[in-house]
Amino acid sequence: MPPLRHVVLALAALAGLLVSAVPSVAAERRVALVVGNGAYPGGALPTAANDAGLVAQTLQAAGFDVVGARDLDEDALRRALRDFTDKAAAAGPDAVAFLYLAGYGLQLENEAYFAPVDARIEAASDVPLQALRVSDYVKRLAALPLKARFVVLDAARPSPFRPKGAPLAGGLPLVEAEPGSLIATNAAPGTVGPVETGPYGAYALALVEMIREGGLSPAALFERVRLRVAEATRGAAVPWSASRIEAPFVFLEREAGAPSLAGFAPPAKPLGEIGAREAYAACLGRDTLPAYEEFVAAYPRDPLAKRVRAIIAARREALTWRRSALANTPEAYWSYLARYPRGPHAWDARRRLSALAAAFEPPPDYRMLAYDVPPPPPEEVVYVERPALVLDDPAYGLPP
């Protein structure tokens, strides 16, 4: 992969580069909504509008009918999303819909929200009133007979909102993709991306670069976005995606004579046989808890093992919280608090216990919820006793 700086140097010529790679779009119609919210009074995002413009230009060159918008307040954002889902519904069963939201994301009780620029979050209860719940629009798109749906949230960032009382978990929650859909975030669940000053964010640049590669399936494209962002940020951000798109789809056809993509394929050998650096890239590509655990087992004393342990900690906690939230019983929330009494979702668990009219402390004979992951070892806890994991926080001493 060429260094990311080459992409930055080529931005001035982006339009010309893309014209030469116009896709051979079949009968499908392609529609997109691209939003860049950066003018937040409490914490402006200098890259959001530029990122949205870059993504919009790229999608347009890939055959999408794109509506772009920036700095939308609540009313305008709701209207834009409603119009977009209506447009997708009218596009027909062979259509592809793409939604890209750059700005600030929030999470509350296992739901992801996107903040309009006029959001005023003074308490946790303001989140569903002032921000837009992403799952509402994901479900609307999933209910439409489309060929494929993409929801990309470039919104997992350190939050400028400081609600009074019980705090919010940081970053965005772990979710599952709906059938025929892909959902992606600029940082893994339970983590936030680094502060960026512009002119473009690493995630948008990587997304545009991989779309321009041509010939990539949706899952493979976002896998390569993850690798590129991790490389560009020196490990400070590890994007996440989940895909259930089965229909064949590429944004752009791969140009004749272009270099083969074979170098991106996962290694055929076990991670312990290929060396720590290649194994690190391989486990990032797979982005599964077993892959990260395989790396730590193979290279426990390599400097990168500490960074991988931090990623494991965030993923284990996110999986534990999701299982608890889906069960939505007092026993489930007591079980989460038994594992993570000071975890990022501890206040979410207590909010749900209050809503269920249950005590914060469990009875002695309650039944612990069965989880798919074991409890965290003591050395992991340090990474998940803050609202969100910041992978470039010097407090952790993680190697780049």
mmCIF file of C-alpha atoms in Angstrom, residues 59-383:
data_model
loop_
_atom_site.group_PDB
_atom_site.id
_atom_site.type_symbol
_atom_site.label_atom_id
_atom_site.label_comp_id
_atom_site.label_asym_id
_atom_site.label_seq_id
_atom_site.Cartn_x
_atom_site.Cartn_y
_atom_site.Cartn_z
ATOM 1 C CA LEU A 59 -19.259 8.619 -4.444
ATOM 2 C CA GLN A 60 -20.532 10.841 -7.228
ATOM 3 C CA ALA A 61 -17.699 9.652 -9.458
ATOM 4 C CA ALA A 62 -18.661 6.086 -8.505
ATOM 5 C CA GLY A 63 -22.132 6.580 -9.955
ATOM 6 C CA PHE A 64 -24.048 7.741 -6.885
ATOM 7 C CA ASP A 65 -26.731 10.408 -6.930
ATOM 8 C CA VAL A 66 -25.329 12.310 -3.938
ATOM 9 C CA VAL A 67 -26.970 14.849 -1.673
ATOM 10 C CA GLY A 68 -24.350 16.633 0.422
ATOM 11 C CA ALA A 69 -24.954 18.841 3.429
ATOM 12 C CA ARG A 70 -22.956 20.459 6.196
ATOM 13 C CA ASP A 71 -23.581 21.854 9.665
ATOM 14 C CA LEU A 72 -27.188 20.711 9.945
ATOM 15 C CA ASP A 73 -29.294 21.573 12.972
ATOM 16 C CA GLU A 74 -31.778 19.069 14.353
ATOM 17 C CA ASP A 75 -34.687 19.984 12.080
ATOM 18 C CA ALA A 76 -32.553 20.051 8.940
ATOM 19 C CA LEU A 77 -30.819 16.789 9.835
ATOM 20 C CA ARG A 78 -34.095 14.968 10.456
ATOM 21 C CA ARG A 79 -35.486 16.304 7.191
ATOM 22 C CA ALA A 80 -32.376 15.286 5.247
ATOM 23 C CA LEU A 81 -32.479 11.754 6.636
ATOM 24 C CA ARG A 82 -36.194 11.430 6.004
ATOM 25 C CA ASP A 83 -35.800 12.633 2.424
ATOM 26 C CA PHE A 84 -32.901 10.220 1.922
ATOM 27 C CA THR A 85 -34.854 7.170 3.098
ATOM 28 C CA ASP A 86 -37.779 8.252 0.904
ATOM 29 C CA LYS A 87 -35.411 8.573 -2.040
ATOM 30 C CA ALA A 88 -33.961 5.127 -1.352
ATOM 31 C CA ALA A 89 -37.460 3.663 -1.165
ATOM 32 C CA ALA A 90 -38.299 5.114 -4.577
ATOM 33 C CA ALA A 91 -35.051 3.898 -6.139
ATOM 34 C CA GLY A 92 -36.191 0.314 -6.589
ATOM 35 C CA PRO A 93 -35.015 -3.161 -5.510
ATOM 36 C CA ASP A 94 -31.719 -2.966 -7.414
ATOM 37 C CA ALA A 95 -30.681 0.249 -5.678
ATOM 38 C CA VAL A 96 -27.686 0.814 -3.387
ATOM 39 C CA ALA A 97 -27.963 3.364 -0.563
ATOM 40 C CA PHE A 98 -24.962 4.963 1.157
ATOM 41 C CA LEU A 99 -25.183 7.139 4.282
ATOM 42 C CA TYR A 100 -22.074 8.918 5.606
ATOM 43 C CA LEU A 101 -22.247 11.017 8.773
ATOM 44 C CA ALA A 102 -19.203 12.960 9.970
ATOM 45 C CA GLY A 103 -19.490 14.769 13.291
ATOM 46 C CA TYR A 104 -19.968 13.819 16.916
ATOM 47 C CA GLY A 105 -21.504 10.492 17.870
ATOM 48 C CA LEU A 106 -22.952 9.602 21.243
ATOM 49 C CA GLN A 107 -24.110 6.388 22.838
ATOM 50 C CA LEU A 108 -26.758 5.776 25.457
ATOM 51 C CA GLU A 109 -28.029 2.409 26.647
ATOM 52 C CA ASN A 110 -26.629 0.499 23.660
ATOM 53 C CA GLU A 111 -27.895 2.942 21.044
ATOM 54 C CA ALA A 112 -25.767 5.132 18.771
ATOM 55 C CA TYR A 113 -26.816 8.755 18.229
ATOM 56 C CA PHE A 114 -25.580 11.444 15.847
ATOM 57 C CA ALA A 115 -25.500 15.010 17.121
ATOM 58 C CA PRO A 116 -26.807 17.952 15.089
ATOM 59 C CA VAL A 117 -24.795 21.136 15.454
ATOM 60 C CA ASP A 118 -27.395 22.732 17.740
ATOM 61 C CA ALA A 119 -27.516 19.809 20.203
ATOM 62 C CA ARG A 120 -27.413 20.818 23.855
ATOM 63 C CA ILE A 121 -26.639 17.759 25.944
ATOM 64 C CA GLU A 122 -26.841 18.811 29.584
ATOM 65 C CA ALA A 123 -27.932 15.426 30.932
ATOM 66 C CA ALA A 124 -28.113 11.868 29.663
ATOM 67 C CA SER A 125 -31.859 12.271 29.191
ATOM 68 C CA ASP A 126 -31.172 14.973 26.577
ATOM 69 C CA VAL A 127 -29.486 12.544 24.190
ATOM 70 C CA PRO A 128 -32.624 10.944 22.670
ATOM 71 C CA LEU A 129 -34.301 14.356 22.559
ATOM 72 C CA GLN A 130 -31.472 16.381 21.023
ATOM 73 C CA ALA A 131 -29.626 13.820 18.872
ATOM 74 C CA LEU A 132 -30.803 11.389 16.195
ATOM 75 C CA ARG A 133 -30.887 7.685 16.965
ATOM 76 C CA VAL A 134 -29.015 5.984 14.155
ATOM 77 C CA SER A 135 -30.831 2.654 14.460
ATOM 78 C CA ASP A 136 -34.096 4.306 13.430
ATOM 79 C CA TYR A 137 -32.666 5.009 9.983
ATOM 80 C CA VAL A 138 -30.737 1.741 9.794
ATOM 81 C CA LYS A 139 -33.997 -0.131 10.332
ATOM 82 C CA ARG A 140 -35.833 1.975 7.791
ATOM 83 C CA LEU A 141 -33.202 1.210 5.173
ATOM 84 C CA ALA A 142 -33.171 -2.474 6.150
ATOM 85 C CA ALA A 143 -36.931 -2.657 5.570
ATOM 86 C CA LEU A 144 -36.530 -1.488 1.969
ATOM 87 C CA PRO A 145 -35.945 -4.057 -0.828
ATOM 88 C CA LEU A 146 -32.522 -2.681 -1.741
ATOM 89 C CA LYS A 147 -29.510 -4.459 -3.174
ATOM 90 C CA ALA A 148 -27.161 -3.068 -0.520
ATOM 91 C CA ARG A 149 -27.083 -0.452 2.225
ATOM 92 C CA PHE A 150 -24.068 1.290 3.760
ATOM 93 C CA VAL A 151 -24.149 3.293 7.006
ATOM 94 C CA VAL A 152 -20.786 4.917 7.806
ATOM 95 C CA LEU A 153 -20.395 6.843 11.065
ATOM 96 C CA ASP A 154 -17.252 8.966 11.068
ATOM 97 C CA ALA A 155 -18.305 10.098 14.516
ATOM 98 C CA ALA A 156 -16.467 8.214 17.290
ATOM 99 C CA ARG A 157 -14.533 11.116 18.792
ATOM 100 C CA PRO A 158 -13.790 12.617 22.198
ATOM 101 C CA SER A 159 -17.083 14.276 23.053
ATOM 102 C CA PRO A 160 -17.422 18.008 23.775
ATOM 103 C CA PHE A 161 -20.624 17.320 25.699
ATOM 104 C CA ARG A 162 -20.290 17.192 29.481
ATOM 105 C CA PRO A 163 -23.701 16.182 30.850
ATOM 106 C CA LYS A 164 -24.361 16.730 34.507
ATOM 107 C CA GLY A 165 -24.954 13.751 36.748
ATOM 108 C CA ALA A 166 -24.335 10.221 35.539
ATOM 109 C CA PRO A 167 -21.852 10.289 32.616
ATOM 110 C CA LEU A 168 -22.185 8.742 29.188
ATOM 111 C CA ALA A 169 -20.051 5.959 27.800
ATOM 112 C CA GLY A 170 -17.718 7.301 25.133
ATOM 113 C CA GLY A 171 -17.362 6.305 21.514
ATOM 114 C CA LEU A 172 -20.013 4.222 19.790
ATOM 115 C CA PRO A 173 -21.561 0.869 20.763
ATOM 116 C CA LEU A 174 -21.012 -2.510 19.166
ATOM 117 C CA VAL A 175 -23.932 -3.285 16.856
ATOM 118 C CA GLU A 176 -24.833 -5.954 14.343
ATOM 119 C CA ALA A 177 -25.383 -5.253 10.667
ATOM 120 C CA GLU A 178 -28.842 -5.866 9.273
ATOM 121 C CA PRO A 179 -29.186 -8.368 6.389
ATOM 122 C CA GLY A 180 -27.967 -6.820 3.167
ATOM 123 C CA SER A 181 -26.258 -3.997 5.059
ATOM 124 C CA LEU A 182 -22.831 -2.816 6.154
ATOM 125 C CA ILE A 183 -22.243 -0.564 9.133
ATOM 126 C CA ALA A 184 -18.885 1.025 9.823
ATOM 127 C CA THR A 185 -17.353 3.434 12.327
ATOM 128 C CA ASN A 186 -14.101 5.376 12.321
ATOM 129 C CA ALA A 187 -13.061 3.841 15.655
ATOM 130 C CA ALA A 188 -13.749 0.461 17.221
ATOM 131 C CA PRO A 189 -16.541 0.098 19.794
ATOM 132 C CA GLY A 190 -15.447 1.481 23.134
ATOM 133 C CA THR A 191 -12.679 3.588 21.583
ATOM 134 C CA VAL A 192 -12.464 7.075 20.114
ATOM 135 C CA GLY A 193 -10.319 8.359 17.291
ATOM 136 C CA PRO A 194 -7.583 10.932 17.894
ATOM 137 C CA VAL A 195 -8.229 14.662 17.630
ATOM 138 C CA GLU A 196 -7.578 15.775 14.040
ATOM 139 C CA THR A 197 -6.868 19.308 12.915
ATOM 140 C CA GLY A 198 -7.219 18.877 9.179
ATOM 141 C CA PRO A 199 -7.504 19.507 6.436
ATOM 142 C CA TYR A 200 -8.816 15.939 6.144
ATOM 143 C CA GLY A 201 -9.341 13.103 8.590
ATOM 144 C CA ALA A 202 -7.484 9.816 8.289
ATOM 145 C CA TYR A 203 -10.711 7.816 8.052
ATOM 146 C CA ALA A 204 -12.218 9.782 5.158
ATOM 147 C CA LEU A 205 -8.911 9.718 3.294
ATOM 148 C CA ALA A 206 -8.621 5.959 3.713
ATOM 149 C CA LEU A 207 -12.233 5.400 2.649
ATOM 150 C CA VAL A 208 -11.750 7.446 -0.508
ATOM 151 C CA GLU A 209 -8.458 5.738 -1.307
ATOM 152 C CA MET A 210 -9.932 2.254 -1.016
ATOM 153 C CA ILE A 211 -12.999 3.134 -3.087
ATOM 154 C CA ARG A 212 -10.613 4.397 -5.757
ATOM 155 C CA GLU A 213 -8.689 1.103 -5.693
ATOM 156 C CA GLY A 214 -11.616 -0.478 -7.521
ATOM 157 C CA GLY A 215 -12.748 -4.077 -7.586
ATOM 158 C CA LEU A 216 -13.096 -4.477 -3.810
ATOM 159 C CA SER A 217 -16.098 -6.148 -2.224
ATOM 160 C CA PRO A 218 -17.733 -4.160 0.609
ATOM 161 C CA ALA A 219 -16.253 -6.266 3.416
ATOM 162 C CA ALA A 220 -12.772 -6.277 1.867
ATOM 163 C CA LEU A 221 -12.860 -2.544 1.223
ATOM 164 C CA PHE A 222 -13.600 -1.668 4.842
ATOM 165 C CA GLU A 223 -11.042 -4.191 6.062
ATOM 166 C CA ARG A 224 -8.439 -2.285 4.078
ATOM 167 C CA VAL A 225 -9.759 1.020 5.425
ATOM 168 C CA ARG A 226 -9.079 -0.296 8.911
ATOM 169 C CA LEU A 227 -5.511 -1.254 8.021
ATOM 170 C CA ARG A 228 -4.840 2.063 6.312
ATOM 171 C CA VAL A 229 -6.167 4.162 9.207
ATOM 172 C CA ALA A 230 -4.202 2.131 11.736
ATOM 173 C CA GLU A 231 -1.095 2.706 9.630
ATOM 174 C CA ALA A 232 -1.735 6.425 9.111
ATOM 175 C CA THR A 233 -2.454 7.131 12.785
ATOM 176 C CA ARG A 234 0.335 4.828 14.031
ATOM 177 C CA GLY A 235 -2.219 2.743 15.889
ATOM 178 C CA ALA A 236 -4.131 5.641 17.458
ATOM 179 C CA ALA A 237 -7.336 4.615 15.665
ATOM 180 C CA VAL A 238 -8.620 1.189 14.665
ATOM 181 C CA PRO A 239 -11.853 1.468 12.647
ATOM 182 C CA TRP A 240 -14.564 -1.160 12.836
ATOM 183 C CA SER A 241 -17.114 -2.574 10.398
ATOM 184 C CA ALA A 242 -19.653 -5.379 10.128
ATOM 185 C CA SER A 243 -21.017 -6.535 6.780
ATOM 186 C CA ARG A 244 -23.924 -8.752 5.784
ATOM 187 C CA ILE A 245 -23.986 -7.725 2.127
ATOM 188 C CA GLU A 246 -24.174 -10.845 0.000
ATOM 189 C CA ALA A 247 -25.070 -9.344 -3.372
ATOM 190 C CA PRO A 248 -22.062 -8.717 -5.628
ATOM 191 C CA PHE A 249 -21.112 -5.042 -5.537
ATOM 192 C CA VAL A 250 -18.072 -2.858 -6.193
ATOM 193 C CA PHE A 251 -17.915 0.919 -6.087
ATOM 194 C CA LEU A 252 -15.546 1.127 -9.056
ATOM 195 C CA GLU A 253 -14.257 -1.461 -11.471
ATOM 196 C CA ARG A 254 -10.553 -2.151 -11.128
ATOM 197 C CA GLU A 255 -8.593 -0.580 -13.968
ATOM 198 C CA ALA A 256 -6.932 -2.860 -16.491
ATOM 199 C CA GLY A 257 -3.292 -3.362 -15.648
ATOM 200 C CA ALA A 258 -3.673 -2.221 -12.043
ATOM 201 C CA PRO A 259 -1.482 -4.079 -9.517
ATOM 202 C CA SER A 260 -2.981 -7.206 -8.018
ATOM 203 C CA LEU A 261 -4.654 -7.015 -4.622
ATOM 204 C CA ALA A 262 -3.276 -10.411 -3.631
ATOM 205 C CA GLY A 263 -0.973 -8.810 -1.063
ATOM 206 C CA PHE A 264 -3.991 -7.916 1.053
ATOM 207 C CA ALA A 265 -5.089 -11.532 1.497
ATOM 208 C CA PRO A 266 -4.966 -12.975 5.042
ATOM 209 C CA PRO A 267 -1.865 -15.112 5.677
ATOM 210 C CA ALA A 268 -2.265 -18.831 5.155
ATOM 211 C CA LYS A 269 0.001 -19.674 8.103
ATOM 212 C CA PRO A 270 -0.797 -19.290 11.817
ATOM 213 C CA LEU A 271 0.091 -15.877 13.216
ATOM 214 C CA GLY A 272 2.891 -17.365 15.293
ATOM 215 C CA GLU A 273 4.760 -18.374 12.131
ATOM 216 C CA ILE A 274 4.822 -15.092 10.211
ATOM 217 C CA GLY A 275 6.508 -12.608 12.555
ATOM 218 C CA ALA A 276 5.044 -10.055 14.935
ATOM 219 C CA ARG A 277 4.667 -7.146 12.482
ATOM 220 C CA GLU A 278 2.892 -9.129 9.797
ATOM 221 C CA ALA A 279 0.843 -10.912 12.453
ATOM 222 C CA TYR A 280 -0.237 -7.557 13.901
ATOM 223 C CA ALA A 281 -1.500 -6.419 10.497
ATOM 224 C CA ALA A 282 -3.242 -9.767 10.016
ATOM 225 C CA CYS A 283 -5.128 -9.620 13.314
ATOM 226 C CA LEU A 284 -6.158 -6.023 12.575
ATOM 227 C CA GLY A 285 -7.456 -7.208 9.220
ATOM 228 C CA ARG A 286 -9.548 -9.933 10.821
ATOM 229 C CA ASP A 287 -10.585 -7.670 13.711
ATOM 230 C CA THR A 288 -11.977 -10.460 15.859
ATOM 231 C CA LEU A 289 -11.376 -11.220 19.510
ATOM 232 C CA PRO A 290 -9.917 -14.694 18.703
ATOM 233 C CA ALA A 291 -7.457 -13.139 16.224
ATOM 234 C CA TYR A 292 -6.223 -10.591 18.768
ATOM 235 C CA GLU A 293 -5.930 -13.303 21.407
ATOM 236 C CA GLU A 294 -3.956 -15.457 18.950
ATOM 237 C CA PHE A 295 -1.489 -12.603 18.499
ATOM 238 C CA VAL A 296 -0.973 -12.157 22.257
ATOM 239 C CA ALA A 297 -0.517 -15.908 22.709
ATOM 240 C CA ALA A 298 2.071 -16.021 19.909
ATOM 241 C CA TYR A 299 3.972 -12.839 20.830
ATOM 242 C CA PRO A 300 3.328 -12.153 24.532
ATOM 243 C CA ARG A 301 6.544 -10.150 25.009
ATOM 244 C CA ASP A 302 6.520 -8.191 21.769
ATOM 245 C CA PRO A 303 5.959 -4.449 22.378
ATOM 246 C CA LEU A 304 2.848 -4.545 20.188
ATOM 247 C CA ALA A 305 1.238 -7.108 22.511
ATOM 248 C CA LYS A 306 0.444 -4.313 24.951
ATOM 249 C CA ARG A 307 -1.482 -2.439 22.268
ATOM 250 C CA VAL A 308 -3.329 -5.589 21.252
ATOM 251 C CA ARG A 309 -4.252 -6.255 24.891
ATOM 252 C CA ALA A 310 -5.837 -2.801 25.015
ATOM 253 C CA ILE A 311 -7.873 -3.598 21.903
ATOM 254 C CA ILE A 312 -8.910 -6.911 23.457
ATOM 255 C CA ALA A 313 -10.009 -5.133 26.625
ATOM 256 C CA ALA A 314 -12.261 -2.729 24.729
ATOM 257 C CA ARG A 315 -13.753 -5.480 22.544
ATOM 258 C CA ARG A 316 -14.394 -7.834 25.481
ATOM 259 C CA GLU A 317 -16.162 -5.070 27.395
ATOM 260 C CA ALA A 318 -18.215 -4.077 24.337
ATOM 261 C CA LEU A 319 -19.325 -7.679 23.777
ATOM 262 C CA THR A 320 -20.199 -8.068 27.451
ATOM 263 C CA TRP A 321 -22.245 -4.885 27.474
ATOM 264 C CA ARG A 322 -24.082 -5.747 24.257
ATOM 265 C CA ARG A 323 -25.075 -9.153 25.627
ATOM 266 C CA SER A 324 -26.327 -7.514 28.822
ATOM 267 C CA ALA A 325 -28.266 -4.806 27.003
ATOM 268 C CA LEU A 326 -29.927 -7.278 24.641
ATOM 269 C CA ALA A 327 -31.040 -9.422 27.585
ATOM 270 C CA ASN A 328 -32.353 -6.249 29.286
ATOM 271 C CA THR A 329 -33.087 -7.845 32.654
ATOM 272 C CA PRO A 330 -31.961 -6.908 36.165
ATOM 273 C CA GLU A 331 -29.856 -10.090 36.237
ATOM 274 C CA ALA A 332 -28.092 -9.002 33.041
ATOM 275 C CA TYR A 333 -27.197 -5.571 34.369
ATOM 276 C CA TRP A 334 -26.103 -6.955 37.734
ATOM 277 C CA SER A 335 -23.912 -9.392 35.816
ATOM 278 C CA TYR A 336 -22.298 -6.583 33.830
ATOM 279 C CA LEU A 337 -21.623 -4.597 37.005
ATOM 280 C CA ALA A 338 -20.090 -7.669 38.630
ATOM 281 C CA ARG A 339 -17.523 -7.767 35.810
ATOM 282 C CA TYR A 340 -17.122 -4.034 35.254
ATOM 283 C CA PRO A 341 -18.168 -2.118 38.390
ATOM 284 C CA ARG A 342 -16.397 0.980 37.032
ATOM 285 C CA GLY A 343 -16.714 0.140 33.365
ATOM 286 C CA PRO A 344 -17.758 2.625 30.675
ATOM 287 C CA HIS A 345 -21.323 1.287 30.697
ATOM 288 C CA ALA A 346 -21.720 1.065 34.477
ATOM 289 C CA TRP A 347 -23.964 4.134 34.531
ATOM 290 C CA ASP A 348 -25.988 2.796 31.601
ATOM 291 C CA ALA A 349 -26.525 -0.391 33.627
ATOM 292 C CA ARG A 350 -27.694 1.629 36.634
ATOM 293 C CA ARG A 351 -30.000 3.723 34.445
ATOM 294 C CA ARG A 352 -31.591 0.555 33.114
ATOM 295 C CA LEU A 353 -31.903 -0.923 36.609
ATOM 296 C CA SER A 354 -33.757 2.212 37.692
ATOM 297 C CA ALA A 355 -36.039 1.965 34.668
ATOM 298 C CA LEU A 356 -36.767 -1.650 35.583
ATOM 299 C CA ALA A 357 -37.475 -0.643 39.210
ATOM 300 C CA ALA A 358 -34.611 -2.858 40.391
ATOM 301 C CA ALA A 359 -32.045 -2.195 43.079
ATOM 302 C CA PHE A 360 -28.463 -1.417 42.122
ATOM 303 C CA GLU A 361 -27.210 -4.197 44.369
ATOM 304 C CA PRO A 362 -28.247 -7.738 43.370
ATOM 305 C CA PRO A 363 -29.768 -10.288 45.745
ATOM 306 C CA PRO A 364 -27.377 -13.009 46.908
ATOM 307 C CA ASP A 365 -29.118 -15.704 44.880
ATOM 308 C CA TYR A 366 -29.366 -13.974 41.491
ATOM 309 C CA ARG A 367 -28.292 -15.957 38.432
ATOM 310 C CA MET A 368 -25.278 -14.565 36.582
ATOM 311 C CA LEU A 369 -25.869 -14.038 32.872
ATOM 312 C CA ALA A 370 -23.997 -16.459 30.603
ATOM 313 C CA TYR A 371 -21.573 -14.561 28.384
ATOM 314 C CA ASP A 372 -19.768 -15.637 25.224
ATOM 315 C CA VAL A 373 -16.500 -14.167 26.518
ATOM 316 C CA PRO A 374 -14.709 -14.857 29.805
ATOM 317 C CA PRO A 375 -14.375 -12.129 32.447
ATOM 318 C CA PRO A 376 -11.520 -9.665 32.038
ATOM 319 C CA PRO A 377 -8.197 -10.555 33.662
ATOM 320 C CA PRO A 378 -6.975 -7.970 36.194
ATOM 321 C CA GLU A 379 -4.459 -6.408 33.803
ATOM 322 C CA GLU A 380 -7.249 -5.472 31.359
ATOM 323 C CA VAL A 381 -9.288 -3.423 33.777
ATOM 324 C CA VAL A 382 -7.070 -0.342 33.514
ATOM 325 C CA TYR A 383 -8.154 0.120 29.898
#
